[in-house]
Coordinates of C-alpha atoms in Angstrom, one line a residue:
Chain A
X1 CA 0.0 0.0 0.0
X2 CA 1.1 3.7 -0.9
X3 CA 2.5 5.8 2.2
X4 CA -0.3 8.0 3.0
X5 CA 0.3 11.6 2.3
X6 CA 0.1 13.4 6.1
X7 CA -3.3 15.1 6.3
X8 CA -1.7 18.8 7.7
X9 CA 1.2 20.3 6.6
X10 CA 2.5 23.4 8.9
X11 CA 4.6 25.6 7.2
X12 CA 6.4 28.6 8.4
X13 CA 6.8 31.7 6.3
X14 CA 7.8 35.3 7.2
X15 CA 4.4 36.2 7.7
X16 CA 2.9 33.5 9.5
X17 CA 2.3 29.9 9.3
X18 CA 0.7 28.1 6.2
X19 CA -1.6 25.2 7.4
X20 CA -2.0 22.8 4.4
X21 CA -5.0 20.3 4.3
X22 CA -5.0 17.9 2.5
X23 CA -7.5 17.5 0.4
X24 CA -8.2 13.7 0.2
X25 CA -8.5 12.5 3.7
X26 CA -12.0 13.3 5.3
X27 CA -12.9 15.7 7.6
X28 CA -13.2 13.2 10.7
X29 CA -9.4 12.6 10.0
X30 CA -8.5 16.2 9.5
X31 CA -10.1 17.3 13.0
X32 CA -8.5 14.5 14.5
X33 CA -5.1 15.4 13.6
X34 CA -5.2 19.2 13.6
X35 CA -6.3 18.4 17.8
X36 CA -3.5 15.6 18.4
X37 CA -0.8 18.4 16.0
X38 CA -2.0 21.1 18.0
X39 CA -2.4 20.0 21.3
X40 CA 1.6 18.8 21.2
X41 CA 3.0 22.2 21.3
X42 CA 1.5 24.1 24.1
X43 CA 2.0 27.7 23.6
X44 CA 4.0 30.1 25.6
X45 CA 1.7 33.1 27.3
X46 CA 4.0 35.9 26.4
X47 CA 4.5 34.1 22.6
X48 CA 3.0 36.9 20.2
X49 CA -0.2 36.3 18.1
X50 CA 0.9 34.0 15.2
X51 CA -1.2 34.6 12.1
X52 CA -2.1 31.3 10.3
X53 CA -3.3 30.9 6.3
X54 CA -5.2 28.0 6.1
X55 CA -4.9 26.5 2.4
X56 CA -8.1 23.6 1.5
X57 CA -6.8 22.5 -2.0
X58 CA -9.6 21.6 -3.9
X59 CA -12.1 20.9 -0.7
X60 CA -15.3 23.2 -0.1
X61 CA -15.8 23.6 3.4
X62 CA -19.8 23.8 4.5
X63 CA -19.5 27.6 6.9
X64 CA -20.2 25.1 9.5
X65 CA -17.2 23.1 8.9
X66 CA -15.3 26.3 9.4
X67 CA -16.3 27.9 12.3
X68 CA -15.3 24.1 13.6
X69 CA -11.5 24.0 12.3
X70 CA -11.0 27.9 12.8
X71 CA -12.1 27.1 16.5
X72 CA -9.9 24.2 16.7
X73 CA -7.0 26.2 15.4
X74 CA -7.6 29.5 17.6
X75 CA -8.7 28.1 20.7
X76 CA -5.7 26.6 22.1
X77 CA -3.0 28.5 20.3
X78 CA -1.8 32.3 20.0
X79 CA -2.9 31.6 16.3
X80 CA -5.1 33.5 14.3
X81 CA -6.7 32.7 11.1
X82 CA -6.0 34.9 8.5
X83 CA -7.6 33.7 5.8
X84 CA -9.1 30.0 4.5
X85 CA -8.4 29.5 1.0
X86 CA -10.2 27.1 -1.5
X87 CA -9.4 26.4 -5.0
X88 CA -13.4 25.3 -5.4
X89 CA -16.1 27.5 -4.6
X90 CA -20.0 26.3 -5.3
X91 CA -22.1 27.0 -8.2
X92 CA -24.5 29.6 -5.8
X93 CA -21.1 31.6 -5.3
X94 CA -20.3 31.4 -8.7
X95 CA -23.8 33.1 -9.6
X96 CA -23.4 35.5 -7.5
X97 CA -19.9 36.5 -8.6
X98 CA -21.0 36.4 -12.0
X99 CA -23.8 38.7 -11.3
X100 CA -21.9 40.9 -9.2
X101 CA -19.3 41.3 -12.2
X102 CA -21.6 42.1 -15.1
X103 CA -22.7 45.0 -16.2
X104 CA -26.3 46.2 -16.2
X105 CA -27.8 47.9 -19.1
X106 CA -30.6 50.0 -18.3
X107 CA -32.5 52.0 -20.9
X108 CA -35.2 54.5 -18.7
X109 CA -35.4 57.9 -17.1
X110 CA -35.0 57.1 -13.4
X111 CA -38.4 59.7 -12.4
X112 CA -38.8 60.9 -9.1
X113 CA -39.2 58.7 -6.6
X114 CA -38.0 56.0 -8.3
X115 CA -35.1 53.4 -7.5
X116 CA -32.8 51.5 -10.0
X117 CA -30.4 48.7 -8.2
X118 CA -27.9 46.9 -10.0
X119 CA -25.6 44.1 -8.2
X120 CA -22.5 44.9 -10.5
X121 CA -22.0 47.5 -12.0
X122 CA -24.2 49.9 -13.8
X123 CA -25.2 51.9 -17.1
X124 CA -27.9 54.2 -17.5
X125 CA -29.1 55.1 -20.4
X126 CA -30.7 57.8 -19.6
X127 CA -31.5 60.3 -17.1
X128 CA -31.6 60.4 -13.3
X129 CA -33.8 63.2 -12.7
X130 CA -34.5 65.1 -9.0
X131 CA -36.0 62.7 -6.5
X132 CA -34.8 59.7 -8.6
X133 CA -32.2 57.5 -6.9
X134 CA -29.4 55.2 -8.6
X135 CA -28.0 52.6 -7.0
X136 CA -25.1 49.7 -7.9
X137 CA -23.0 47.8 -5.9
X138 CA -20.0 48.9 -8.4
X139 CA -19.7 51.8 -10.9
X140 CA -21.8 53.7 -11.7
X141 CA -22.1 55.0 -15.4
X142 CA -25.0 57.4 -16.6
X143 CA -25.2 58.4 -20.6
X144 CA -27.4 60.9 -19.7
X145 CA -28.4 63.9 -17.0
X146 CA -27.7 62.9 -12.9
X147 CA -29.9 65.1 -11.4
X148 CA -31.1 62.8 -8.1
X149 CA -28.8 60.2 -6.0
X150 CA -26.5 57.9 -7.2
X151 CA -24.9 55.6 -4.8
X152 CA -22.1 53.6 -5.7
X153 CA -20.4 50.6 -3.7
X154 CA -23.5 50.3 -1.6
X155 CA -21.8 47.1 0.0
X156 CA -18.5 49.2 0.8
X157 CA -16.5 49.1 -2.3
X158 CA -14.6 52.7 -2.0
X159 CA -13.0 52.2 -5.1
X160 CA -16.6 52.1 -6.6
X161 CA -17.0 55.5 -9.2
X162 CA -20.0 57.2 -10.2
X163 CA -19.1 59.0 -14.3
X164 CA -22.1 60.5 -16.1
X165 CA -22.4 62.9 -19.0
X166 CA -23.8 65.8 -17.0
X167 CA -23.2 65.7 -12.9
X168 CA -26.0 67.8 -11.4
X169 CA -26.6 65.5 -8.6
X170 CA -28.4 66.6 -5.8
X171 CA -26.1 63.6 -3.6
X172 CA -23.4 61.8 -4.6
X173 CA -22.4 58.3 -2.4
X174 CA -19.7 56.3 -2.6
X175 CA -19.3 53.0 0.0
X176 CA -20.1 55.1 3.2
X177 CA -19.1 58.4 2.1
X178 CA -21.4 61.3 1.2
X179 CA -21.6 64.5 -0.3
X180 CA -24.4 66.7 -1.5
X181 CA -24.8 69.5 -3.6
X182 CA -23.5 73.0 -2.8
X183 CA -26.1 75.6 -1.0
X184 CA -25.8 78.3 -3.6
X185 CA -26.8 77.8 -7.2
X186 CA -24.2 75.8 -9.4
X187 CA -24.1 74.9 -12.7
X188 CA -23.7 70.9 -13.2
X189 CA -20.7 69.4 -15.0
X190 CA -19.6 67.9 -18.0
X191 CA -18.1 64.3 -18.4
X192 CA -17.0 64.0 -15.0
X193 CA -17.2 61.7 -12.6
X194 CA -17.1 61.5 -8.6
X195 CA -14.7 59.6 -6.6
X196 CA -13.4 59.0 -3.1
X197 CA -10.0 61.0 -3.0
X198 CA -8.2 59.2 0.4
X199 CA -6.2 62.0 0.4
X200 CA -8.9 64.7 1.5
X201 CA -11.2 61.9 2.8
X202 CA -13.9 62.7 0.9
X203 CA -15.8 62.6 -2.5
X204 CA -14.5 64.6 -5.1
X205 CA -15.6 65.4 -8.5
X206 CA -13.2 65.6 -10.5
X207 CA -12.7 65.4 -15.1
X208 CA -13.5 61.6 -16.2
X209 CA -9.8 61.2 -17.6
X210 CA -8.5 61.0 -14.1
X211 CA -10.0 57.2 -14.2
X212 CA -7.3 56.0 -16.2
X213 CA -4.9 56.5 -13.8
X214 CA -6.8 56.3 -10.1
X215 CA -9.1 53.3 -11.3
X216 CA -7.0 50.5 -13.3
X217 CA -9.0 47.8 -13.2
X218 CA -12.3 49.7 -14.7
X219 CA -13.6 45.6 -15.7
X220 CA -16.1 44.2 -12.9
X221 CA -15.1 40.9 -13.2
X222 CA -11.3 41.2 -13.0
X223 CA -11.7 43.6 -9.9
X224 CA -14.8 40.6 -8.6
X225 CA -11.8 38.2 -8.8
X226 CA -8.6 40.3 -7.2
X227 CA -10.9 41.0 -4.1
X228 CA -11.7 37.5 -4.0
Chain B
X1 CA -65.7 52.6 -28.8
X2 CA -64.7 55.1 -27.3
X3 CA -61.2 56.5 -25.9
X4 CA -60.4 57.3 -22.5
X5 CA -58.4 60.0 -21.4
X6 CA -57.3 60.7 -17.6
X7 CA -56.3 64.5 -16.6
X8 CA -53.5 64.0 -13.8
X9 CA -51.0 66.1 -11.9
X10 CA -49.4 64.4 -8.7
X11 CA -49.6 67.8 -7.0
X12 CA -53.1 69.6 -6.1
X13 CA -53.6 73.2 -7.1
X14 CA -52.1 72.9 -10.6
X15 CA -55.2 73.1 -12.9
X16 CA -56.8 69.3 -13.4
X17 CA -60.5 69.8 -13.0
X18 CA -60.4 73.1 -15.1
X19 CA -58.1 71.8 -17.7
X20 CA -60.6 68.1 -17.8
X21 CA -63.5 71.0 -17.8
X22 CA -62.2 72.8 -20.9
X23 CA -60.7 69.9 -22.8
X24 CA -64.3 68.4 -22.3
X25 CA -66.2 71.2 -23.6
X26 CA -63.7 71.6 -26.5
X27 CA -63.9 68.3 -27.6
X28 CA -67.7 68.8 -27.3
X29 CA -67.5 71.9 -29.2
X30 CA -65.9 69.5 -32.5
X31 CA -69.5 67.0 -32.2
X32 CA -67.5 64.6 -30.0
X33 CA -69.7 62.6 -27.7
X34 CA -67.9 63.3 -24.4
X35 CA -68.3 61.8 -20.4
X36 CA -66.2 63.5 -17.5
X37 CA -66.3 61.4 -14.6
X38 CA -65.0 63.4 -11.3
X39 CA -63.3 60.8 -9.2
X40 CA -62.0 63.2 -6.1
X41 CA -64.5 61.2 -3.7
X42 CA -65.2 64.0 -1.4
X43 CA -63.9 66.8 -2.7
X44 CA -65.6 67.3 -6.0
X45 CA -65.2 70.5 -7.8
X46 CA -65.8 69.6 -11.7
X47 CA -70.0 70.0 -11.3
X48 CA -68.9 73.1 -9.8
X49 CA -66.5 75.1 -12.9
X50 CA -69.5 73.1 -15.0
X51 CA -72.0 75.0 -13.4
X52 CA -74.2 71.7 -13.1
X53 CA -73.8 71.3 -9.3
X54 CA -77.5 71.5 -8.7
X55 CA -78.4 68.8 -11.0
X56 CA -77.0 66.2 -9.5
X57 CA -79.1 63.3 -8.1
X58 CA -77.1 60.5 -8.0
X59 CA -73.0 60.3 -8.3
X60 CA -70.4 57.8 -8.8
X61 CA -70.6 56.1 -5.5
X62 CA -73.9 54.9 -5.5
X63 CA -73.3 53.7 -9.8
X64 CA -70.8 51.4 -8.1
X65 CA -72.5 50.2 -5.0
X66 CA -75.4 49.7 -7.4
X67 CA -78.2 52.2 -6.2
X68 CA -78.8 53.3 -9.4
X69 CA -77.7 52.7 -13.2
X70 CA -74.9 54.7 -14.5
X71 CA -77.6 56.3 -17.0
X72 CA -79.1 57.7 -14.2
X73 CA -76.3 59.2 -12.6
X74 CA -75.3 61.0 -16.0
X75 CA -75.6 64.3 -15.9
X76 CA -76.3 66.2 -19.6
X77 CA -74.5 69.7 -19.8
X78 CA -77.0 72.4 -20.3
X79 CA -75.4 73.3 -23.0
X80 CA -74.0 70.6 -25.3
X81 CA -76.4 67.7 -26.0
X82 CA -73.3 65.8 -26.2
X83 CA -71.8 66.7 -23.1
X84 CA -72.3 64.2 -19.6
X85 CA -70.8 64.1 -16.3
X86 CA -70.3 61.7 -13.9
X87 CA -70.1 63.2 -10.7
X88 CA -68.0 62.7 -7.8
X89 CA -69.8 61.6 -4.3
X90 CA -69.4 64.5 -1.6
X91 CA -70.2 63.0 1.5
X92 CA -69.4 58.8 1.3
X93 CA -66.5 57.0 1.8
X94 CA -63.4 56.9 0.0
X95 CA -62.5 53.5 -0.3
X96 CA -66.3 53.0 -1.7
X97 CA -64.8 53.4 -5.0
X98 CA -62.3 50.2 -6.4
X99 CA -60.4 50.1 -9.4
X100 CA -62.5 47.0 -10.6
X101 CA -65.8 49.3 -10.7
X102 CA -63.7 52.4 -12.2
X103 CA -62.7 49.8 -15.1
X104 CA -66.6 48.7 -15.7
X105 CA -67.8 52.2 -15.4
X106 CA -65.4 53.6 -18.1
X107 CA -66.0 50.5 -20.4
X108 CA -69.5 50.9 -20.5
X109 CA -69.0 54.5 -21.5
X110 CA -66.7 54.0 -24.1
X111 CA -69.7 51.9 -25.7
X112 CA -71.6 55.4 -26.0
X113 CA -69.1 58.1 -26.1
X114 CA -66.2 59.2 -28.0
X115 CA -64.3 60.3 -25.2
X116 CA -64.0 60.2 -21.5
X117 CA -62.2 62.2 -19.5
X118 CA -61.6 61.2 -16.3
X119 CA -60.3 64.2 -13.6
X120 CA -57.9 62.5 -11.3
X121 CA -56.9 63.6 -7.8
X122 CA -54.6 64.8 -6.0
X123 CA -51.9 62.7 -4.5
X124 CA -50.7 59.3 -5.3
X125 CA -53.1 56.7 -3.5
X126 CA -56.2 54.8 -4.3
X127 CA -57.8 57.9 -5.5
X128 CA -55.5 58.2 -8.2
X129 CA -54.8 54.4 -8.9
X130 CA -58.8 53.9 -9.2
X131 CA -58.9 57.2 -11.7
X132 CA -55.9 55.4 -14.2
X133 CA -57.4 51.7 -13.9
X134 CA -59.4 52.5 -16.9
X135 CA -58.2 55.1 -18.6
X136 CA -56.3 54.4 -22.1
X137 CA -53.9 57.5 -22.3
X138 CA -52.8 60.1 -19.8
X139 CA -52.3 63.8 -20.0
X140 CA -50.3 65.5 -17.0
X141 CA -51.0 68.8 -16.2
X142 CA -47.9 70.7 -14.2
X143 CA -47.6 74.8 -13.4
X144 CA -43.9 76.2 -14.3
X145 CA -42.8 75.4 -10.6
X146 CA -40.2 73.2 -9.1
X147 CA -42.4 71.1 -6.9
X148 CA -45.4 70.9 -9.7
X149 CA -43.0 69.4 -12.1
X150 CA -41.1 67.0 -9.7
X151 CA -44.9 65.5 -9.1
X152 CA -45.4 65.2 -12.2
X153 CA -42.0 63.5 -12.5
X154 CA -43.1 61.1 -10.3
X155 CA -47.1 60.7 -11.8
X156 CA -45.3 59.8 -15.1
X157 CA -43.2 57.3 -13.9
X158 CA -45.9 55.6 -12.1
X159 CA -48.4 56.1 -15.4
X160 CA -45.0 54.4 -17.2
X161 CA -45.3 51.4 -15.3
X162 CA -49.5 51.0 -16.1
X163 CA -48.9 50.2 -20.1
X164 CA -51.1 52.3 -21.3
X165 CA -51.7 52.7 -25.2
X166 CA -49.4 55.7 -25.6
X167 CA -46.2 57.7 -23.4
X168 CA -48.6 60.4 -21.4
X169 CA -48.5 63.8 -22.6
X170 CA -48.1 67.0 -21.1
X171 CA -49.9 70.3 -20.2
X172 CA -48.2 73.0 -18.8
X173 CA -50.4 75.1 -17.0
X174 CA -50.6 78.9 -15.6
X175 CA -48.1 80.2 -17.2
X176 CA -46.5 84.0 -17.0
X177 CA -45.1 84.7 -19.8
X178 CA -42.8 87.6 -18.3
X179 CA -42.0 86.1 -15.4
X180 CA -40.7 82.9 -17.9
X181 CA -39.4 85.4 -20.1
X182 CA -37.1 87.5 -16.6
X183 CA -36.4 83.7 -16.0
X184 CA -38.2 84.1 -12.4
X185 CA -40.2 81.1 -14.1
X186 CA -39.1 77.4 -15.6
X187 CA -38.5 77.5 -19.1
X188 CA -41.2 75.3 -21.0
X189 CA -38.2 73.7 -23.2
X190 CA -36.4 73.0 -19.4
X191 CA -39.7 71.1 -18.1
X192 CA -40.1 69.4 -21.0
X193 CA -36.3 68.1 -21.1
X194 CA -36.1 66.9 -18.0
X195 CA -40.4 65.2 -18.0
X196 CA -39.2 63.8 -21.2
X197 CA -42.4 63.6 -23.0
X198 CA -44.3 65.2 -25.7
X199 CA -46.1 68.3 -24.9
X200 CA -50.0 68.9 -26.0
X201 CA -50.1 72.2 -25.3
X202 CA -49.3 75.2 -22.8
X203 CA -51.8 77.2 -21.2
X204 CA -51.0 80.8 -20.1
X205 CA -52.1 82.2 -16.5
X206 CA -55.0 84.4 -16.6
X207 CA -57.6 86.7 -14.6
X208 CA -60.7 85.4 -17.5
X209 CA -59.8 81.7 -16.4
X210 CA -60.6 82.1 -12.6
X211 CA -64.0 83.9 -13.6
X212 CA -65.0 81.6 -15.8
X213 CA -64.7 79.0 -13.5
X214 CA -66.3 81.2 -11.1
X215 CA -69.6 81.5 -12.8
X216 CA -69.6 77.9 -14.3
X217 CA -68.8 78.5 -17.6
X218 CA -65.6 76.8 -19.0
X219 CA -63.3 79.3 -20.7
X220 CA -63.1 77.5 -23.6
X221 CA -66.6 78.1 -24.8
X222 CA -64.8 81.7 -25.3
X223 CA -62.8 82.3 -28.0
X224 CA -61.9 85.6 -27.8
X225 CA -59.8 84.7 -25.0
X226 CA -56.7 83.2 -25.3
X227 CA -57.2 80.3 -22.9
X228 CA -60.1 79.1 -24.6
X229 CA -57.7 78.9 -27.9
X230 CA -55.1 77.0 -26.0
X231 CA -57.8 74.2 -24.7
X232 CA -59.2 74.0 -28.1
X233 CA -56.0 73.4 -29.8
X234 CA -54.8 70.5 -27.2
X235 CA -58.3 68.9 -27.8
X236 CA -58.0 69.3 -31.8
X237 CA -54.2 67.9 -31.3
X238 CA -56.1 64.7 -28.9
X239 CA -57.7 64.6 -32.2
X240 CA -54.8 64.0 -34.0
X241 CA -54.2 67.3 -35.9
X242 CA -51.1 69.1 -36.0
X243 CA -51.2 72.5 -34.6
X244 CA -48.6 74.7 -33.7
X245 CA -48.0 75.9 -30.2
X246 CA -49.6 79.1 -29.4
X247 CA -47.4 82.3 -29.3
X248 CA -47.6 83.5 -25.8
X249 CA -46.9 87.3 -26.7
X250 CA -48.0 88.3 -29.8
X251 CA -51.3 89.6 -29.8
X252 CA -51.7 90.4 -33.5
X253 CA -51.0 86.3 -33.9
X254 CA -53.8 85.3 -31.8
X255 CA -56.2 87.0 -33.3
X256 CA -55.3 86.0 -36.8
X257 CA -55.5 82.2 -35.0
X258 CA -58.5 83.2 -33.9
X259 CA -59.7 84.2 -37.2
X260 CA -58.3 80.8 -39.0
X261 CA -60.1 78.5 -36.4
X262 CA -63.3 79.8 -37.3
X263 CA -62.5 79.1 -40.6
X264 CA -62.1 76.0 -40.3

């Protein structure tokens, strides 16, 4: 018979420890020997907290199945799970990611008192006028007149952009941030768009052409996939 | 069969019940067999710029709940043969009215009558839903103001959702033409950018429209005012003819328009 492969690997690295699972043994044996590796070394009091990767392979863990090992793993030790990776992630995910990285064409005027929501990002055809609120969970892009709300990276995406062909909104909101329209009279804007400037820590409206450099990845999915 | 046409506005105070008064008699005035039906339970006013207030036996409410047939409650304007209204019940509830009996009312009329025009209410609730159950096509009345249009706004994006035959079209109301002109006013061109859809006609502010309504007479049964000309031109262009918008300064203009309608 073939020497089994051992179910955990522990690796060091500069930044922490990288727990390897293997993939083929079941999760009975996995919880068995993470206790029995675990349990060997007991940990110093003063020993600083050790941040710990945990890598799955091609396994999907049900949330349940986590909570157990990232209990096992924290519980005993100064450890600290950074982050569980899987190479597999199931097909509900995958719809969601999908829909959270297209982009949704939308041909209407957005009247007053009217809401348009888009899980990705979004395009407008058309206008936004007052009382009419926009909302995506990425970009936002209006061919057309924003004259009501637009609310980009509703789930807390601050690199999340709102561009239209006339700004004239009476807010602009980006993740958490929010700014409104000036007090006096103002013309609206040309081709602009609005942005979160971390400098000044706050939105700023600023020409469309400074996208190319302050938003690289202007594709949904691409961005979807770096923030995992 | 017949069309049916409801006069809406989101906001109160803008004009509906004059405007469904004058684009009634107007259309009455071409030999169109015409029905208003008042459906501001409570608070009825068309009877009233009609000047038919005392003729009224039986109204709306009691059609539905079946106290008497809708013949019966049909009022005929003293002075069109071709003229009815359907008045609005003063004292019962609202909620007597449903959108199911607004629907059967208006189809049975649209057996007899070219056109019904239905005088919405104010506000967004049952009232209003009930007065655009049966309607075919809208017309939304706003005054050059902020807050009238931003109703309005909102009225056509809830009229949008109904699928009605046609995009609803718009009046706009009460309008000064020197304030517009000082820009103290919106612009018509600025409304109708941002309401997005087509006008029918514009309809200027004037001292002749608050007597006429006064003493029960629609304006438009006028002409030698230019109110009256406005109404009749946005119920010859329900018709389907093309006519021009109405200068709003010009006097010489009007009267040669004047002179051409009767022409005609």
């Amino acid at each position: 018979m073939q020497e089994t492969k051992p179910t955990i690997t522990i690796k060091g690295t500069r930044d922490g420890l990288i727990l390897f699972i293997d993939e083929n043994s079941s999760f009975e044996e996995i919880v068995q020997d993470l206790t029995k590796k675990l349990d060997a070394s007991s940990p110093q009091k003063e020993e600083p907290v050790v941040s710990v990767k945990v890598k799955l392979g091609h396994r999907y863990l049900a949330e349940e199945q986590r909570r157990q090992l990232k209990k096992i793993i924290e519980e005993k030790n100064r450890f600290q799970i950074e982050a569980m990776e899987s190479e597999v992630i199931p097909i509900k995910d995958a719809k969601t990611w999908l829909d959270q990285s297209k982009l949704q064409v939308v041909n209407q005027i957005v009247r007053s008192g009217q809401v348009l929501e888009a899980k990705g990002d979004l395009l407008l055809i058309g206008d936004v006028n007052p009382g009419g609120r926009v909302r995506a969970r990425g970009n936002i892009y209006i061919m057309g007149n924003l004259l009501g709300i637009a609310h980009a990276g509703i789930e807390g995406d601050q690199e999340a952009f709102i561009a239209a062909s006339y700004m004239k909104p009476a807010q602009l909101r980006i993740a958490e941030y929010i700014s409104r329209a000036p007090d006096y009279e103002a013309d609206g804007v040309y081709m602009e768009c609005g942005i979160i400037d971390p400098d000044q820590n706050k939105i700023v409206i600023d020409s469309i052409k400074i996208l190319s450099k302050q938003r690289k990845v202007i594709s949904a999915f691409e961005r979807r996939m770096n923030n995992g | 069969m017949g069309e049916a046409i409801v006069i809406t506005s989101g906001k109160g105070g803008v004009g509906k019940t004059t405007t469904s008064a004058n684009i009634g008699t107007s259309l009455a005035l071409m030999d169109k067999k015409v029905c208003l039906i008042d459906t501001d339970i409570g608070l009825r006013n068309l009877d009233v710029i009609m000047g038919l207030e005392n003729r009224i036996i039986y109204d709306i409410v009691d059609v539905i709940q079946g106290r008497c047939k809708l013949q019966q409650a049909l009022i005929k304007d003293k002075r069109f043969d071709y003229l009815s209204l359907l008045p609005a019940a003063q004292t019962s509830d609202k909620s007597a009215v449903t959108t199911d009996g607004m629907k059967e009312i208006v189809t049975e009329l649209k057996q007899e009558y070219d056109y019904i025009i239905i005088d919405c209410p104010a506000g967004i609730e049952q009232g209003f839903q009930n007065a655009i159950a049966g309607a075919d096509r809208a017309i939304v009345v706003t005054t050059p103001e902020n807050s009238s249009v931003r109703d309005a706004d909102r009225i056509i994006g809830l009229i949008e959702k109904k699928d009605m035959l046609e995009p609803p079209r718009l009046i706009i109301n009460r309008i000064r033409n020197q304030m517009m002109k000082n820009g103290d006013m919106l612009d018509i061109d600025d409304i109708v950018q941002l309401l997005a859809i087509d006008l029918i006609g514009i309809v200027a502010d004037s001292e002749e429209m608050i007597k006429a309504s006064n003493k029960g007479e629609p304006i438009a049964l006028h002409p030698h005012f230019k109110a009256s000309i406005s109404y009749r031109n946005i119920a010859r262009r329900i018709l389907g003819e093309t006519v021009p918008l109405q200068s709003l300064e010009e006097e010489k203009s009007f009267m040669q328009k004047v002179k051409a309608f009767f022409k005609i």
